JSON list of C-alpha atoms in Angstrom, two decimals:
[
{"chain": "T", "resi": 56, "resn": "MET", "atom": "CA", "xyz": [41.81, 16.05, 14.52]},
{"chain": "T", "resi": 57, "resn": "LYS", "atom": "CA", "xyz": [42.71, 13.78, 17.86]},
{"chain": "T", "resi": 58, "resn": "ARG", "atom": "CA", "xyz": [45.10, 16.72, 18.98]},
{"chain": "T", "resi": 59, "resn": "SER", "atom": "CA", "xyz": [41.97, 19.01, 18.69]},
{"chain": "T", "resi": 60, "resn": "ILE", "atom": "CA", "xyz": [40.08, 17.16, 21.13]},
{"chain": "T", "resi": 61, "resn": "ILE", "atom": "CA", "xyz": [42.89, 16.66, 23.26]},
{"chain": "T", "resi": 62, "resn": "ALA", "atom": "CA", "xyz": [43.50, 20.31, 23.34]},
{"chain": "T", "resi": 63, "resn": "LEU", "atom": "CA", "xyz": [40.08, 20.97, 24.15]},
{"chain": "T", "resi": 64, "resn": "LEU", "atom": "CA", "xyz": [40.05, 18.67, 26.90]},
{"chain": "T", "resi": 65, "resn": "MET", "atom": "CA", "xyz": [43.19, 20.23, 28.41]},
{"chain": "T", "resi": 66, "resn": "ALA", "atom": "CA", "xyz": [41.87, 23.55, 27.99]},
{"chain": "T", "resi": 67, "resn": "ALA", "atom": "CA", "xyz": [38.75, 22.80, 29.87]},
{"chain": "T", "resi": 68, "resn": "LEU", "atom": "CA", "xyz": [40.85, 20.81, 32.54]},
{"chain": "T", "resi": 69, "resn": "CYS", "atom": "CA", "xyz": [42.98, 24.24, 33.15]},
{"chain": "T", "resi": 70, "resn": "LEU", "atom": "CA", "xyz": [40.30, 26.29, 33.30]},
{"chain": "T", "resi": 71, "resn": "THR", "atom": "CA", "xyz": [38.51, 24.36, 35.66]},
{"chain": "T", "resi": 72, "resn": "ALA", "atom": "CA", "xyz": [41.61, 24.31, 37.89]},
{"chain": "T", "resi": 73, "resn": "THR", "atom": "CA", "xyz": [42.38, 27.69, 37.54]},
{"chain": "T", "resi": 74, "resn": "ALA", "atom": "CA", "xyz": [39.04, 28.74, 38.29]},
{"chain": "T", "resi": 75, "resn": "CYS", "atom": "CA", "xyz": [38.76, 26.71, 41.25]},
{"chain": "T", "resi": 76, "resn": "SER", "atom": "CA", "xyz": [42.08, 28.00, 42.96]},
{"chain": "T", "resi": 77, "resn": "GLY", "atom": "CA", "xyz": [42.99, 31.38, 41.56]},
{"chain": "T", "resi": 78, "resn": "SER", "atom": "CA", "xyz": [42.14, 34.97, 40.60]},
{"chain": "T", "resi": 79, "resn": "SER", "atom": "CA", "xyz": [40.01, 35.74, 37.39]},
{"chain": "T", "resi": 80, "resn": "ALA", "atom": "CA", "xyz": [42.54, 37.43, 36.04]},
{"chain": "T", "resi": 81, "resn": "ASP", "atom": "CA", "xyz": [44.73, 34.21, 36.20]},
{"chain": "T", "resi": 82, "resn": "ALA", "atom": "CA", "xyz": [41.96, 32.11, 34.71]},
{"chain": "T", "resi": 83, "resn": "GLU", "atom": "CA", "xyz": [41.32, 34.46, 31.89]},
{"chain": "T", "resi": 84, "resn": "LYS", "atom": "CA", "xyz": [44.91, 34.70, 30.88]},
{"chain": "T", "resi": 85, "resn": "ALA", "atom": "CA", "xyz": [45.26, 30.62, 31.09]},
{"chain": "T", "resi": 86, "resn": "ALA", "atom": "CA", "xyz": [42.07, 30.75, 29.05]},
{"chain": "T", "resi": 87, "resn": "ALA", "atom": "CA", "xyz": [43.73, 32.99, 26.44]},
{"chain": "T", "resi": 88, "resn": "GLU", "atom": "CA", "xyz": [46.86, 30.57, 26.40]},
{"chain": "T", "resi": 89, "resn": "MET", "atom": "CA", "xyz": [44.90, 27.56, 25.60]},
{"chain": "T", "resi": 90, "resn": "ALA", "atom": "CA", "xyz": [42.78, 29.44, 23.17]},
{"chain": "T", "resi": 91, "resn": "ALA", "atom": "CA", "xyz": [46.01, 30.41, 21.43]},
{"chain": "T", "resi": 92, "resn": "LYS", "atom": "CA", "xyz": [47.24, 26.60, 21.59]},
{"chain": "T", "resi": 93, "resn": "MET", "atom": "CA", "xyz": [43.95, 25.62, 20.10]},
{"chain": "T", "resi": 94, "resn": "GLU", "atom": "CA", "xyz": [44.08, 27.68, 17.33]},
{"chain": "T", "resi": 95, "resn": "ASP", "atom": "CA", "xyz": [47.46, 26.64, 16.42]},
{"chain": "T", "resi": 96, "resn": "SER", "atom": "CA", "xyz": [46.49, 22.91, 16.73]},
{"chain": "T", "resi": 97, "resn": "LEU", "atom": "CA", "xyz": [43.67, 23.51, 14.61]},
{"chain": "T", "resi": 98, "resn": "LYS", "atom": "CA", "xyz": [45.42, 25.49, 11.89]},
{"chain": "T", "resi": 99, "resn": "LYS", "atom": "CA", "xyz": [48.29, 22.93, 11.65]},
{"chain": "T", "resi": 100, "resn": "ALA", "atom": "CA", "xyz": [45.45, 20.00, 11.31]},
{"chain": "T", "resi": 101, "resn": "GLU", "atom": "CA", "xyz": [43.81, 21.68, 8.65]},
{"chain": "T", "resi": 102, "resn": "ALA", "atom": "CA", "xyz": [47.28, 22.72, 6.94]},
{"chain": "T", "resi": 103, "resn": "GLU", "atom": "CA", "xyz": [48.33, 18.99, 7.10]},
{"chain": "T", "resi": 104, "resn": "ALA", "atom": "CA", "xyz": [44.71, 18.00, 5.44]},
{"chain": "T", "resi": 105, "resn": "LYS", "atom": "CA", "xyz": [45.29, 20.53, 2.83]},
{"chain": "T", "resi": 106, "resn": "ALA", "atom": "CA", "xyz": [48.61, 18.85, 2.34]},
{"chain": "T", "resi": 107, "resn": "ALA", "atom": "CA", "xyz": [47.49, 15.20, 2.12]},
{"chain": "T", "resi": 108, "resn": "GLU", "atom": "CA", "xyz": [44.64, 16.27, -0.06]},
{"chain": "T", "resi": 109, "resn": "ALA", "atom": "CA", "xyz": [47.05, 18.31, -2.58]},
{"chain": "T", "resi": 110, "resn": "LYS", "atom": "CA", "xyz": [49.23, 14.84, -2.34]},
{"chain": "T", "resi": 111, "resn": "ALA", "atom": "CA", "xyz": [46.51, 12.34, -3.73]},
{"chain": "T", "resi": 112, "resn": "ASN", "atom": "CA", "xyz": [45.46, 14.91, -6.11]},
{"chain": "T", "resi": 113, "resn": "GLU", "atom": "CA", "xyz": [48.82, 14.96, -7.53]},
{"chain": "T", "resi": 114, "resn": "ALA", "atom": "CA", "xyz": [48.88, 11.29, -7.23]},
{"chain": "T", "resi": 115, "resn": "ALA", "atom": "CA", "xyz": [45.88, 11.10, -9.24]},
{"chain": "T", "resi": 116, "resn": "ALA", "atom": "CA", "xyz": [46.85, 13.23, -11.82]},
{"chain": "T", "resi": 117, "resn": "ALA", "atom": "CA", "xyz": [50.28, 11.53, -12.08]},
{"chain": "T", "resi": 118, "resn": "ALA", "atom": "CA", "xyz": [48.71, 8.15, -12.71]},
{"chain": "T", "resi": 119, "resn": "PRO", "atom": "CA", "xyz": [48.07, 6.74, -16.18]},
{"chain": "T", "resi": 120, "resn": "ALA", "atom": "CA", "xyz": [44.51, 7.05, -16.95]},
{"chain": "T", "resi": 121, "resn": "GLU", "atom": "CA", "xyz": [42.67, 3.85, -16.92]},
{"chain": "T", "resi": 122, "resn": "LYS", "atom": "CA", "xyz": [41.56, 2.20, -20.07]},
{"chain": "T", "resi": 123, "resn": "PRO", "atom": "CA", "xyz": [37.65, 1.70, -20.01]},
{"chain": "T", "resi": 124, "resn": "ALA", "atom": "CA", "xyz": [36.30, -1.43, -19.73]},
{"chain": "T", "resi": 125, "resn": "GLU", "atom": "CA", "xyz": [35.72, -3.38, -23.14]},
{"chain": "T", "resi": 126, "resn": "PRO", "atom": "CA", "xyz": [31.83, -3.87, -23.39]},
{"chain": "T", "resi": 127, "resn": "ALA", "atom": "CA", "xyz": [30.77, -7.21, -23.23]},
{"chain": "T", "resi": 128, "resn": "PRO", "atom": "CA", "xyz": [29.97, -8.53, -26.64]},
{"chain": "T", "resi": 129, "resn": "ALA", "atom": "CA", "xyz": [26.42, -8.92, -27.47]},
{"chain": "T", "resi": 130, "resn": "ALA", "atom": "CA", "xyz": [24.86, -12.14, -28.01]},
{"chain": "T", "resi": 131, "resn": "ALA", "atom": "CA", "xyz": [24.34, -12.82, -31.68]},
{"chain": "T", "resi": 132, "resn": "GLU", "atom": "CA", "xyz": [20.75, -12.15, -33.01]},
{"chain": "T", "resi": 133, "resn": "PRO", "atom": "CA", "xyz": [18.82, -15.50, -32.09]},
{"chain": "T", "resi": 134, "resn": "SER", "atom": "CA", "xyz": [17.41, -17.48, -35.00]},
{"chain": "T", "resi": 135, "resn": "ALA", "atom": "CA", "xyz": [13.47, -17.04, -36.15]},
{"chain": "T", "resi": 136, "resn": "GLU", "atom": "CA", "xyz": [12.77, -20.70, -34.89]},
{"chain": "T", "resi": 137, "resn": "MET", "atom": "CA", "xyz": [14.32, -19.30, -31.28]},
{"chain": "T", "resi": 138, "resn": "LYS", "atom": "CA", "xyz": [12.34, -16.32, -30.99]},
{"chain": "T", "resi": 139, "resn": "ASP", "atom": "CA", "xyz": [9.62, -18.17, -31.71]},
{"chain": "T", "resi": 140, "resn": "PHE", "atom": "CA", "xyz": [10.31, -20.69, -29.10]},
{"chain": "T", "resi": 141, "resn": "LEU", "atom": "CA", "xyz": [11.12, -18.18, -26.27]},
{"chain": "T", "resi": 142, "resn": "GLY", "atom": "CA", "xyz": [7.88, -16.40, -27.44]},
{"chain": "T", "resi": 143, "resn": "GLY", "atom": "CA", "xyz": [5.96, -19.12, -26.44]},
{"chain": "T", "resi": 144, "resn": "PHE", "atom": "CA", "xyz": [7.04, -19.15, -22.70]},
{"chain": "T", "resi": 145, "resn": "GLY", "atom": "CA", "xyz": [5.03, -17.85, -19.82]},
{"chain": "T", "resi": 146, "resn": "SER", "atom": "CA", "xyz": [3.17, -20.85, -17.62]},
{"chain": "T", "resi": 147, "resn": "SER", "atom": "CA", "xyz": [4.40, -24.45, -17.06]},
{"chain": "T", "resi": 148, "resn": "ASP", "atom": "CA", "xyz": [2.03, -25.72, -19.58]},
{"chain": "T", "resi": 149, "resn": "GLN", "atom": "CA", "xyz": [2.85, -22.91, -22.17]},
{"chain": "T", "resi": 150, "resn": "VAL", "atom": "CA", "xyz": [6.40, -23.74, -21.82]},
{"chain": "T", "resi": 151, "resn": "GLU", "atom": "CA", "xyz": [5.65, -27.52, -22.40]},
{"chain": "T", "resi": 152, "resn": "ALA", "atom": "CA", "xyz": [3.90, -26.90, -25.32]},
{"chain": "T", "resi": 153, "resn": "ALA", "atom": "CA", "xyz": [6.85, -24.72, -26.86]},
{"chain": "T", "resi": 154, "resn": "LEU", "atom": "CA", "xyz": [8.91, -27.53, -26.18]},
{"chain": "T", "resi": 155, "resn": "LYS", "atom": "CA", "xyz": [6.64, -30.11, -27.82]},
{"chain": "T", "resi": 156, "resn": "LYS", "atom": "CA", "xyz": [6.46, -27.50, -30.78]},
{"chain": "T", "resi": 157, "resn": "HIS", "atom": "CA", "xyz": [9.68, -27.02, -31.56]},
{"chain": "T", "resi": 158, "resn": "GLY", "atom": "CA", "xyz": [11.48, -30.08, -29.91]},
{"chain": "T", "resi": 159, "resn": "VAL", "atom": "CA", "xyz": [12.66, -33.46, -31.53]},
{"chain": "T", "resi": 160, "resn": "GLU", "atom": "CA", "xyz": [10.75, -36.59, -30.86]},
{"chain": "T", "resi": 161, "resn": "GLY", "atom": "CA", "xyz": [11.70, -37.73, -26.90]},
{"chain": "T", "resi": 162, "resn": "LEU", "atom": "CA", "xyz": [13.64, -34.92, -26.22]},
{"chain": "T", "resi": 163, "resn": "GLU", "atom": "CA", "xyz": [15.17, -34.66, -22.95]},
{"chain": "T", "resi": 164, "resn": "THR", "atom": "CA", "xyz": [14.05, -31.13, -21.66]},
{"chain": "T", "resi": 165, "resn": "GLY", "atom": "CA", "xyz": [15.98, -31.20, -18.10]},
{"chain": "T", "resi": 166, "resn": "ASP", "atom": "CA", "xyz": [12.30, -30.84, -16.29]},
{"chain": "T", "resi": 167, "resn": "MET", "atom": "CA", "xyz": [12.45, -27.04, -18.05]},
{"chain": "T", "resi": 168, "resn": "GLU", "atom": "CA", "xyz": [8.53, -27.76, -18.39]},
{"chain": "T", "resi": 169, "resn": "MET", "atom": "CA", "xyz": [7.92, -27.89, -14.59]},
{"chain": "T", "resi": 170, "resn": "TYR", "atom": "CA", "xyz": [8.54, -24.09, -14.25]},
{"chain": "T", "resi": 171, "resn": "ASP", "atom": "CA", "xyz": [6.61, -20.82, -15.13]},
{"chain": "T", "resi": 172, "resn": "LEU", "atom": "CA", "xyz": [9.50, -19.30, -17.13]},
{"chain": "T", "resi": 173, "resn": "LYS", "atom": "CA", "xyz": [8.90, -15.51, -18.01]},
{"chain": "T", "resi": 174, "resn": "GLU", "atom": "CA", "xyz": [11.12, -12.71, -19.78]},
{"chain": "T", "resi": 175, "resn": "PRO", "atom": "CA", "xyz": [13.34, -14.97, -21.31]},
{"chain": "T", "resi": 176, "resn": "LYS", "atom": "CA", "xyz": [16.43, -13.69, -23.10]},
{"chain": "T", "resi": 177, "resn": "VAL", "atom": "CA", "xyz": [19.30, -15.07, -25.12]},
{"chain": "T", "resi": 178, "resn": "VAL", "atom": "CA", "xyz": [22.62, -14.39, -23.14]},
{"chain": "T", "resi": 179, "resn": "ALA", "atom": "CA", "xyz": [25.10, -16.20, -25.42]},
{"chain": "T", "resi": 180, "resn": "THR", "atom": "CA", "xyz": [25.56, -18.39, -28.64]},
{"chain": "T", "resi": 181, "resn": "ASN", "atom": "CA", "xyz": [27.69, -20.97, -29.83]},
{"chain": "T", "resi": 182, "resn": "GLY", "atom": "CA", "xyz": [26.67, -21.83, -33.21]},
{"chain": "T", "resi": 183, "resn": "ALA", "atom": "CA", "xyz": [23.42, -23.73, -33.47]},
{"chain": "T", "resi": 184, "resn": "CYS", "atom": "CA", "xyz": [23.39, -23.72, -29.55]},
{"chain": "T", "resi": 185, "resn": "TYR", "atom": "CA", "xyz": [21.60, -20.53, -27.19]},
{"chain": "T", "resi": 186, "resn": "ASP", "atom": "CA", "xyz": [22.17, -20.17, -23.85]},
{"chain": "T", "resi": 187, "resn": "PHE", "atom": "CA", "xyz": [18.95, -18.35, -22.22]},
{"chain": "T", "resi": 188, "resn": "GLU", "atom": "CA", "xyz": [17.83, -16.87, -19.14]},
{"chain": "T", "resi": 189, "resn": "ALA", "atom": "CA", "xyz": [14.32, -16.67, -18.02]},
{"chain": "T", "resi": 190, "resn": "LYS", "atom": "CA", "xyz": [12.51, -15.53, -14.55]},
{"chain": "T", "resi": 191, "resn": "ALA", "atom": "CA", "xyz": [11.16, -18.55, -12.65]},
{"chain": "T", "resi": 192, "resn": "GLY", "atom": "CA", "xyz": [9.48, -17.01, -9.49]},
{"chain": "T", "resi": 193, "resn": "MET", "atom": "CA", "xyz": [12.41, -15.30, -7.09]},
{"chain": "T", "resi": 194, "resn": "THR", "atom": "CA", "xyz": [14.99, -17.15, -8.98]},
{"chain": "T", "resi": 195, "resn": "VAL", "atom": "CA", "xyz": [16.64, -16.96, -12.84]},
{"chain": "T", "resi": 196, "resn": "ARG", "atom": "CA", "xyz": [17.06, -20.12, -14.36]},
{"chain": "T", "resi": 197, "resn": "THR", "atom": "CA", "xyz": [19.49, -20.47, -17.19]},
{"chain": "T", "resi": 198, "resn": "TYR", "atom": "CA", "xyz": [19.39, -23.39, -20.17]},
{"chain": "T", "resi": 199, "resn": "GLU", "atom": "CA", "xyz": [20.89, -24.29, -23.26]},
{"chain": "T", "resi": 200, "resn": "VAL", "atom": "CA", "xyz": [18.99, -25.61, -26.12]},
{"chain": "T", "resi": 201, "resn": "CYS", "atom": "CA", "xyz": [20.68, -26.65, -29.36]},
{"chain": "T", "resi": 202, "resn": "TRP", "atom": "CA", "xyz": [19.19, -26.76, -32.86]},
{"chain": "T", "resi": 203, "resn": "ALA", "atom": "CA", "xyz": [19.51, -29.45, -35.86]},
{"chain": "T", "resi": 204, "resn": "GLU", "atom": "CA", "xyz": [17.11, -29.11, -38.60]},
{"chain": "T", "resi": 205, "resn": "GLY", "atom": "CA", "xyz": [14.74, -26.64, -37.03]},
{"chain": "T", "resi": 206, "resn": "LYS", "atom": "CA", "xyz": [14.07, -28.56, -34.17]},
{"chain": "T", "resi": 207, "resn": "ILE", "atom": "CA", "xyz": [15.51, -28.15, -30.84]},
{"chain": "T", "resi": 208, "resn": "ASN", "atom": "CA", "xyz": [17.54, -31.58, -30.29]},
{"chain": "T", "resi": 209, "resn": "LYS", "atom": "CA", "xyz": [19.27, -30.97, -26.57]},
{"chain": "T", "resi": 210, "resn": "VAL", "atom": "CA", "xyz": [18.42, -28.84, -23.29]},
{"chain": "T", "resi": 211, "resn": "THR", "atom": "CA", "xyz": [20.75, -28.49, -20.82]},
{"chain": "T", "resi": 212, "resn": "ASP", "atom": "CA", "xyz": [19.91, -27.19, -17.64]},
{"chain": "T", "resi": 213, "resn": "LYS", "atom": "CA", "xyz": [22.55, -24.97, -16.42]},
{"chain": "T", "resi": 214, "resn": "GLY", "atom": "CA", "xyz": [21.08, -24.03, -12.95]},
{"chain": "T", "resi": 215, "resn": "MET", "atom": "CA", "xyz": [19.58, -20.82, -11.11]},
{"chain": "T", "resi": 216, "resn": "ARG", "atom": "CA", "xyz": [21.25, -17.87, -9.74]}
]
């Protein structure tokens, strides 16, 4: 492509010089020669581009097919208590009420009740513990809650993103 541009510039320069210094026959001859050179350069560039594309296609065909990525394991189905707990979310007052309803006496909540938590969803499970995410304004907060005997006995604030 650079060669084609350079050839065009050279042709323009030659035509200008010839037109300013000689006869129109000389100018026409020089223009015809430059046009032929430019056409040859263009054909060569197109052939090189086709060869490069063919080589790339050949390499892609020869490469072993990539195995599709394994889908992420689905989170286990949360317990009925966990569903009920998350179903109580919304305003900070609703989160506080859900914690009081489902938590053991004196539960350390990690200040979860300070946030309006909306659209909670379980993202991971580990035995009786669930990791969930919920929208809190412009952020998404993540918590782990663990259950024992039908009550939340541990809350871990895993931060926000």
